[in-house]
XYZ file of C-alpha atoms in Angstrom:
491
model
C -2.848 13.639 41.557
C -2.640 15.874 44.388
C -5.202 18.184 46.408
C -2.024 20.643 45.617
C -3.332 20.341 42.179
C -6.321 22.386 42.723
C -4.879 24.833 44.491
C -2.948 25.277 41.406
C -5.713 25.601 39.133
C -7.030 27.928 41.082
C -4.263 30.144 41.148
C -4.038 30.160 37.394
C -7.704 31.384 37.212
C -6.791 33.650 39.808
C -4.869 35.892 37.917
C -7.013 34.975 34.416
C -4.385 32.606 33.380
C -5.938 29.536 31.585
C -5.968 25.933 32.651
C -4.806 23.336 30.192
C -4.591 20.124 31.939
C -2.672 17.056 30.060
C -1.932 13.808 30.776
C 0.860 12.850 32.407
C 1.484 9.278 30.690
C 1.270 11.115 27.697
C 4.975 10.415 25.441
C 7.399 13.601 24.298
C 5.192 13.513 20.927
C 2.145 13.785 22.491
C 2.994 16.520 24.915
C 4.149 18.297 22.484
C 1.510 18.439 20.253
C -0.674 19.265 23.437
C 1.673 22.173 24.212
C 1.188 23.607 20.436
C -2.238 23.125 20.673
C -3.164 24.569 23.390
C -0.797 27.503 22.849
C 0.898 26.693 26.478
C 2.992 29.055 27.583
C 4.330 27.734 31.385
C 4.663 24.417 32.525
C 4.151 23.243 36.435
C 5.441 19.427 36.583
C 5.629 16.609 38.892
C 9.653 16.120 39.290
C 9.257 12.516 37.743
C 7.472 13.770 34.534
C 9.776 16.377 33.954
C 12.270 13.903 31.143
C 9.288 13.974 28.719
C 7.999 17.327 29.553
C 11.224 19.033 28.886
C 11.792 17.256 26.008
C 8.245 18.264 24.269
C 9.036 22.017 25.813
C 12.412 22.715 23.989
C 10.317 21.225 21.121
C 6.920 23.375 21.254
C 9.471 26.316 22.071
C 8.937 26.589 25.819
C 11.736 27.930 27.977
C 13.303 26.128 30.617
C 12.831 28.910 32.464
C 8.414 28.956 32.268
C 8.590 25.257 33.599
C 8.216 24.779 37.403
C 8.456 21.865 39.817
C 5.641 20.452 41.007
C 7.482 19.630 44.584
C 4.117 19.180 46.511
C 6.233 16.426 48.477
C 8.829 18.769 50.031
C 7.890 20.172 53.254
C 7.285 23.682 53.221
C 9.740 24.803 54.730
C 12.465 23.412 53.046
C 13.821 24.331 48.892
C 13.470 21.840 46.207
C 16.617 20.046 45.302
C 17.036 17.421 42.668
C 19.782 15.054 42.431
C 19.738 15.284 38.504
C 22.509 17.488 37.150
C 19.616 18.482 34.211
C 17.043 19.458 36.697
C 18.879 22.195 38.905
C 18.166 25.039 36.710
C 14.719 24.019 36.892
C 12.950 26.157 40.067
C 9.912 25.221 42.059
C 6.271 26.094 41.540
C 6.512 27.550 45.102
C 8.708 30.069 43.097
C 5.268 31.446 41.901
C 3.864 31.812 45.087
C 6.622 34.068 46.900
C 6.031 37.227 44.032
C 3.851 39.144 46.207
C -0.495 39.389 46.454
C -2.716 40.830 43.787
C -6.519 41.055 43.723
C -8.658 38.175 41.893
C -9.555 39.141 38.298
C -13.688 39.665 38.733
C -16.301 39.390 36.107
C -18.301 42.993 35.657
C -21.235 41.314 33.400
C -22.295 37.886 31.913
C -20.739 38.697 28.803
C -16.876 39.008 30.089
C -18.298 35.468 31.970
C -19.448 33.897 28.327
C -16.866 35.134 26.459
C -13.458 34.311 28.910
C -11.690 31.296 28.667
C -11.066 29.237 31.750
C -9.396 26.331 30.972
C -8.378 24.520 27.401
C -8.701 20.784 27.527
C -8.546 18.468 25.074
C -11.411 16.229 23.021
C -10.691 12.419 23.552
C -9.123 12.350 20.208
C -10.710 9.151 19.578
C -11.631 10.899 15.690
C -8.246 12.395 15.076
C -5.574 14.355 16.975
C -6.066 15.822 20.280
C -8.533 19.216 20.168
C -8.270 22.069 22.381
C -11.346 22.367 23.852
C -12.285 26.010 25.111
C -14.229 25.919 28.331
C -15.792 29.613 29.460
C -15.819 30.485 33.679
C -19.627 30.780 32.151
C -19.361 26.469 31.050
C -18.221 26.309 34.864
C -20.617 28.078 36.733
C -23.148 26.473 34.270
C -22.419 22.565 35.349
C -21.847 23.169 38.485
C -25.567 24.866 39.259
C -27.006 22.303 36.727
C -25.529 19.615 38.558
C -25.401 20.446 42.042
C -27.935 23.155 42.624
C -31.034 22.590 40.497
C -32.305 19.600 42.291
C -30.601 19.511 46.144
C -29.641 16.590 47.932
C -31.323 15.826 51.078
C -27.813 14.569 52.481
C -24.516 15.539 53.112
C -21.914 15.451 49.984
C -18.886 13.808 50.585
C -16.959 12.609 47.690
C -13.866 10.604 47.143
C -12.108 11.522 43.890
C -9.376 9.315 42.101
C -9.829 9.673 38.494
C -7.464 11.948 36.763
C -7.164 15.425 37.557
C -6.615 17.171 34.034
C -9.786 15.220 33.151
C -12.584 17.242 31.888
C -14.910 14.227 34.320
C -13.239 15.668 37.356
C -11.635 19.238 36.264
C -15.349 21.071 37.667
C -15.861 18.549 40.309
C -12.328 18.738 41.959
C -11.351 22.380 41.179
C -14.556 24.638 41.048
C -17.406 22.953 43.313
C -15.615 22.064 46.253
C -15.145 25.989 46.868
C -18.324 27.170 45.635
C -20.366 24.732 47.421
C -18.241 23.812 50.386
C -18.446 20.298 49.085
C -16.224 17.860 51.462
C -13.863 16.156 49.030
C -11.526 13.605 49.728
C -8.768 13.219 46.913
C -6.624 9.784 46.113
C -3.595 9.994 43.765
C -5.035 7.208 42.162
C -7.767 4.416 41.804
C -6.614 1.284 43.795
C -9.548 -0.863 44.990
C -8.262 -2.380 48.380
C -7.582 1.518 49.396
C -10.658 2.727 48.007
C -12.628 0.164 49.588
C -11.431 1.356 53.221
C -11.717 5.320 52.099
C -15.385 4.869 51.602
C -15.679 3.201 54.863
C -12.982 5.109 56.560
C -14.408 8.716 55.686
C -18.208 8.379 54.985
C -17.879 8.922 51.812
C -22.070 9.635 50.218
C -21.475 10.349 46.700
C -19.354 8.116 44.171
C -18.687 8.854 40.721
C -17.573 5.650 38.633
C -16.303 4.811 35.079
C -16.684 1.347 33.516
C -13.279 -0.033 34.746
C -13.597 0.361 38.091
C -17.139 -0.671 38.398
C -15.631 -4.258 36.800
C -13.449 -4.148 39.515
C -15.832 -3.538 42.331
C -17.950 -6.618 41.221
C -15.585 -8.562 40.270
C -13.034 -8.734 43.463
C -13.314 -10.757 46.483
C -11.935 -7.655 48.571
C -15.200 -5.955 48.131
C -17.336 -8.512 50.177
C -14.571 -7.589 53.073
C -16.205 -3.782 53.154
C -18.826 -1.897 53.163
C -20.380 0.344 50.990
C -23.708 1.214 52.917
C -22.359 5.016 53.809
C -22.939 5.418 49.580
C -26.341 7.952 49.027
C -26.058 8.331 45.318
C -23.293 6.536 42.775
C -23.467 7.405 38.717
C -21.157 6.294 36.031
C -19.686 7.269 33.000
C -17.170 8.069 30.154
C -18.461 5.076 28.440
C -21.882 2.852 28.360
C -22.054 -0.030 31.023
C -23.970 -3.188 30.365
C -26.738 -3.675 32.467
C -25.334 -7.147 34.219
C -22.480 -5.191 35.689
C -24.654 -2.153 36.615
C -27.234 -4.594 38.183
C -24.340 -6.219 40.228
C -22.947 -3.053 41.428
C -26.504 -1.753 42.642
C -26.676 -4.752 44.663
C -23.597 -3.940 46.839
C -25.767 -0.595 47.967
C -28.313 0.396 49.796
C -31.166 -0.163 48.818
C -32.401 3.270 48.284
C -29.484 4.113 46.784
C -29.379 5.007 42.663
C -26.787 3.706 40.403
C -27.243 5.674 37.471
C -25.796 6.381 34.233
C -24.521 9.942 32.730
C -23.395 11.319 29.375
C -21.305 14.078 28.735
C -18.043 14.865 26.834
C -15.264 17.481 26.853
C -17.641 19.774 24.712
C -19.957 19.868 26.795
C -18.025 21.129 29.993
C -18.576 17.403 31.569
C -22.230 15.915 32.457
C -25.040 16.984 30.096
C -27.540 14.005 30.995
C -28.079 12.417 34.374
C -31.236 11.092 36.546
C -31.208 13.106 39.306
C -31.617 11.533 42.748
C -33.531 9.669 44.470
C -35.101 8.022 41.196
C -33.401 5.204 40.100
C -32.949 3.717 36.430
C -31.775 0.231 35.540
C -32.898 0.348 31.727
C -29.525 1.249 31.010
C -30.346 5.159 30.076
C -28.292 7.974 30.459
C -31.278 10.350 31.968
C -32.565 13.753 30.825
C -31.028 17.160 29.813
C -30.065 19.267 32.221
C -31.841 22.591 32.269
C -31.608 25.246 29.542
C -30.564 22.643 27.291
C -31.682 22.204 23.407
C -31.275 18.528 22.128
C -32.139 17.495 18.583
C -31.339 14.127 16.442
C -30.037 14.642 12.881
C -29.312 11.646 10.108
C -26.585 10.902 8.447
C -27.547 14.002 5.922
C -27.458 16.461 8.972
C -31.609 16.738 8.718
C -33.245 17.060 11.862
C -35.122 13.553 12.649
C -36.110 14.673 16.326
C -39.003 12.435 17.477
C -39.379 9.612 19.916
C -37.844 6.315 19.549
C -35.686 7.326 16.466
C -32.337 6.808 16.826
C -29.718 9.862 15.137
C -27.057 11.830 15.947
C -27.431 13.668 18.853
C -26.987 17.615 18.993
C -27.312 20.047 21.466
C -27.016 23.509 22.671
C -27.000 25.373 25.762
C -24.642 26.880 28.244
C -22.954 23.721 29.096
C -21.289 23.590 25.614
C -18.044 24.840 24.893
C -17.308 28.277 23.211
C -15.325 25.901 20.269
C -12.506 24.463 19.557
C -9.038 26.647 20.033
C -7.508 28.092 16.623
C -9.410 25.025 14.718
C -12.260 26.809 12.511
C -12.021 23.667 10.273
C -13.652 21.230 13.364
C -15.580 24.149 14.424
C -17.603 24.515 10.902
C -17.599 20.591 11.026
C -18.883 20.123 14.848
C -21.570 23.222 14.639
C -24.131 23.914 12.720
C -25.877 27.066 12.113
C -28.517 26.769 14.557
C -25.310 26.799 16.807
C -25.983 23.174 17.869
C -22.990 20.807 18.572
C -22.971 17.903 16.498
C -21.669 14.780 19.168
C -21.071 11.924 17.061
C -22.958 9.464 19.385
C -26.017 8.315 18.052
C -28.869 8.049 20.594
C -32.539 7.387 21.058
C -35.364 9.123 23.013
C -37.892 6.413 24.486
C -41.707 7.738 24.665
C -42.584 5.269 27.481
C -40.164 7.298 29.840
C -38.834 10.355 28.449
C -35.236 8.647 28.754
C -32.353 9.384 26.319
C -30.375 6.060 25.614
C -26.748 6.280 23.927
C -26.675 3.375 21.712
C -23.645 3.794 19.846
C -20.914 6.545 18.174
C -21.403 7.492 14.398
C -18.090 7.141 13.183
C -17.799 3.481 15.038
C -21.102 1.609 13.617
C -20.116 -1.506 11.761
C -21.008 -1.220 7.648
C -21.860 -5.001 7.097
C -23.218 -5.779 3.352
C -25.504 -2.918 3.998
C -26.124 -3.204 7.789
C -25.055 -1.371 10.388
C -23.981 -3.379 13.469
C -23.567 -1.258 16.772
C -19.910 -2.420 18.715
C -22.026 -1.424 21.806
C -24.490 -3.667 21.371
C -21.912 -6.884 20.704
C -20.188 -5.559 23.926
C -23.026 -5.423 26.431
C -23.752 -9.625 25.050
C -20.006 -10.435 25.560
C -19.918 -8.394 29.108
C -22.558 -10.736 29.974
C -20.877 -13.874 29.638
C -19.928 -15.300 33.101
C -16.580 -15.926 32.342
C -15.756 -12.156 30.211
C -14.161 -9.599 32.561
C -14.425 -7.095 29.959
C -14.775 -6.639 25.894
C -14.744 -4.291 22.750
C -15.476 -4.849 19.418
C -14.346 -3.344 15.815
C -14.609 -3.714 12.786
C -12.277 -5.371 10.179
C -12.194 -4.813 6.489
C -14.142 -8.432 5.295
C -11.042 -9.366 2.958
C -8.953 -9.414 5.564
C -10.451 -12.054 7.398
C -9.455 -15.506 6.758
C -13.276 -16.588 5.093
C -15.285 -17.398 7.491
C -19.046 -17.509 6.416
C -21.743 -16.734 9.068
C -24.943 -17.580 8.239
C -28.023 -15.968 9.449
C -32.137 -16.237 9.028
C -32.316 -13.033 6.556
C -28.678 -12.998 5.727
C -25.057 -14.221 4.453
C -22.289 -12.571 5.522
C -19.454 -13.715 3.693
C -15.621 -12.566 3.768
C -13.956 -10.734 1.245
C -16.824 -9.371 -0.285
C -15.621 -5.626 -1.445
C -16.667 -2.472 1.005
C -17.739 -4.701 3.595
C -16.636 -4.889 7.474
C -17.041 -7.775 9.627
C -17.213 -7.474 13.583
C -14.037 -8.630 15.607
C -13.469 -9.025 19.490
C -10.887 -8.321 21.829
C -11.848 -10.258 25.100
C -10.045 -10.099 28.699
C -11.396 -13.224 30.594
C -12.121 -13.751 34.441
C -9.254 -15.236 36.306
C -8.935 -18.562 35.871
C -11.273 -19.171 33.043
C -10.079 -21.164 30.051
C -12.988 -19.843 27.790
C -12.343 -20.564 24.305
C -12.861 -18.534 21.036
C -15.624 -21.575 19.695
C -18.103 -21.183 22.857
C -17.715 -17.192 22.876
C -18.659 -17.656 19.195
C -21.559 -20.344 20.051
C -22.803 -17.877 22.728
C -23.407 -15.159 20.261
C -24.883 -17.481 17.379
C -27.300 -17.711 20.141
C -27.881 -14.227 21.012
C -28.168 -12.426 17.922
C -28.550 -12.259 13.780
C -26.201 -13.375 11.500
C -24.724 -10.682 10.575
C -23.810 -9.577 13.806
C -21.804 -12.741 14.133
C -17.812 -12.002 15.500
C -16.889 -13.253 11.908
C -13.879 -11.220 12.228
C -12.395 -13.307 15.154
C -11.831 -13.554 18.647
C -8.768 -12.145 20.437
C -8.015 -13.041 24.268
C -6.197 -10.112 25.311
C -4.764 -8.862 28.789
C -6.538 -5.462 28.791
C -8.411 -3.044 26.854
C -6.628 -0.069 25.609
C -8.679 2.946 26.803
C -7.937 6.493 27.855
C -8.039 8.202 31.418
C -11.611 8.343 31.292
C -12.350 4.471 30.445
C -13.502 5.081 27.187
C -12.461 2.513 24.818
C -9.499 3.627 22.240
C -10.974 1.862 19.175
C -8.463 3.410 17.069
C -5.519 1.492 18.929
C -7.784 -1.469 18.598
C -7.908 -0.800 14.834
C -4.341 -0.540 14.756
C -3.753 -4.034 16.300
C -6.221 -5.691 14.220
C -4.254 -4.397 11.025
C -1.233 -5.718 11.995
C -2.177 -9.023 13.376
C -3.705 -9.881 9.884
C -0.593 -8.321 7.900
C 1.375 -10.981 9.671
C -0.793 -13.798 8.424
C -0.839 -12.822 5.140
């Protein structure tokens, strides 16, 4: 990650190319089924990713000559020369810049605005292979005035950025409203927490967008009592729910009139879609209100609208922040839209009447079936994450047979393994350095917490790290994955 980056995004735009950022730990496979997706027609890669990217290239039918080098590293005014016999056909992105000047493509009416593609990401894939997702300059403009612009800070913005670049989190906050806004942005390649520590310190930084991961690390490191936070006006996180024991402890290390608040969003939805805007502060754990010009409804499982307070549903929504559709995929777009052209998220949430607040409580497609229940992983997770000795947690759930039959009992309830259809919850645990926590006291500490069908009857695994994605959104799937074949082997 590279401030070069956005000056390459906005020369693609420039010319109305289109922007299809990927991830750059993504394998040959992957790429290439990115590349196909997306319909990708050039390539402009960091020297060291070029292996894989080549390889998914010849593959998706990409010529050599349509990738560049992304030599941001060689001074200017020397060429770009690689030491790998494979590579010297391969000619810098600078190439691209030497072909002369043209005018910017302009938009003559809203309509070109709504209707032109700006950039095609891709959905978190976290329900099935990787979706284009086709963001409009309109989505753009849209988040940005939303965000920025419909409720003014009454300080400077100065941000430090360090989450990935081809992100949809960071793709309108690094490459479109530093330039419309004259935001002062700061950009490192990557998060480390000792260097981001002293860049907050070092350059003022006021504003501080978070995802779950880092926030652990914040709290959780001795490093951070060694700096200062204090120049911090206004922090938010997101990509995934945080429990409100690390959000608490976070808020503590600013000042005091500074909000730590939650936001929602997804690719679809061209980034943030729900935020408390500053100065007020939330600690209930909600993810705010709409943004303006935005419809919201809830639907059950049935696709009926449910909309009232404190019912939980499916949460829809419409409005200029959402995404013209999926690329060449009318099969997800008849699934995702409805015909009241609302987009169907897959999280189910809940609209509180006390405050007006929207709460995420869990995703459709990830709620627990247990003889009948429905167990939310997000709820297990927020109990484990406050345990004093869990660094972090995520929970699945396991086909009942496969367990090795355990019985849970509860006040209302049995939940017994092996019964046919049913799931039982399971939990992948990363614990605090040092701690020698075992699985029959994170089990005890549940029994007291909640019913018993909730009850981690699916077993407790001590793992190294969560699998997530570049946004910190757990990859339950992977998790899924693991669980299968740990119980094929005891079988």
């Amino acid at each position: 990650m590279d401030i070069y980056y956005s000056m390459a995004f906005v020369g693609i735009l420039s010319f109305g190319g289109i922007f299809a950022g990927v991830n750059p730990s993504h394998t040959p496979y992957e790429l290439e089924h990115a590349f196909r997706t997306a319909e990708v027609k050039a390539l402009i890669v960091e020297p060291e990713l070029l292996p894989n990217a080549l390889k998914a290239a010849q593959q998706a039918g990409i010529p050599r000559s349509n990738v560049f080098a992304f030599d941001h590293h060689t001074p200017v005014d020397q060429p770009w020369n690689s030491d790998e016999a494979w590579e010297t056909d391969i000619r810098s992105w600078r190439y691209l810049m030497s072909q002369g000047e043209a005018d910017w493509i302009k938009w003559d009416n809203e309509a070109r605005s709504r209707s032109t593609t700006a950039a095609r990401l891709f959905s978190s894939g976290t329900t099935g292979l990787p979706k284009a997702v086709e963001m409009t300059h309109h989505n753009f403009i849209a988040q940005h005035t939303m965000v920025l612009e419909h409720k003014p800070r009454d300080y400077e913005v100065i941000r430090l950025l360090c989450t990935p670049m081809f992100h949809v989190s960071n793709v309108p906050r690094a490459h479109t409203s530093p330039l419309r806004s004259g935001l002062l942005t700061y950009v490192m390649r990557r998060f480390e927490l000792q260097s981001w520590l002293q860049n907050i310190s070092r350059f003022g930084i006021t504003e501080a967008n978070m995802v779950p991961p880092m926030v652990i690390q914040v709290i959780n490191s001795p490093l951070t009592a060694q700096y200062s936070l204090a120049s911090i006006r206004n922090s938010w996180v997101g990509a995934a729910p945080l429990a409100a024991e690390p959000q608490a402890r976070y808020k503590a290390l600013l000042r005091a009139d500074t909000p730590f608040n939650q936001v929602w969003g997804m690719s679809e939805t061209s980034c943030i879609a729900t935020m408390v805007h500053y100065p007020e502060q939330d600690a209930t754990g909600s993810v705010g209100r709409f943004l303006p010009n935005m419809d919201a409804k809830l639907v059950d499982d049935e696709g009926r609208d449910i909309t009232d307070y404190d019912v939980r549903g499916e949460l829809c929504a419409r409005g200029p922040l959402i995404v013209k559709g999926y690329f060449n995929n009318a099969r997800a777009n008849a699934e995702s839209w409805d015909q009241d052209g609302y987009f169907h998220t897959g999280d189910i949430a809940v609209r509180r009447r006390h405050n007006g607040l929207w709460y995420i409580v869990d995703r459709k497609k990830e709620l627990i079936k247990v003889r009948g229940f429905q167990v939310a992983p997000a709820e297990l997770e927020g109990i484990l994450l406050s345990h004093p000795e869990i660094s972090d947690a995520a929970v699945i759930g396991v086909a009942a047979g496969g367990t090795s039959g355990a019985t849970t009992s509860g006040t209302n309830t049995i939940v017994k393994a092996g019964e046919e259809g049913s799931e039982v919850p399971r939990a992948y645990i990363v614990l605090k350095q040092g701690s020698q926590l075992a699985e029959r006291e994170v089990q005890a500490y549940m029994k007291e917490k909640l019913a018993g069908y909730k009850q981690l009857v699916g077993g407790v695994r001590f793992v190294d790290s969560i699998p997530k994605n570049a946004s910190g959104k757990i990859l339950k799937k992977d998790l899924k994955e693991i669980a299968m074949r740990e119980m094929s082997a005891r079988l």
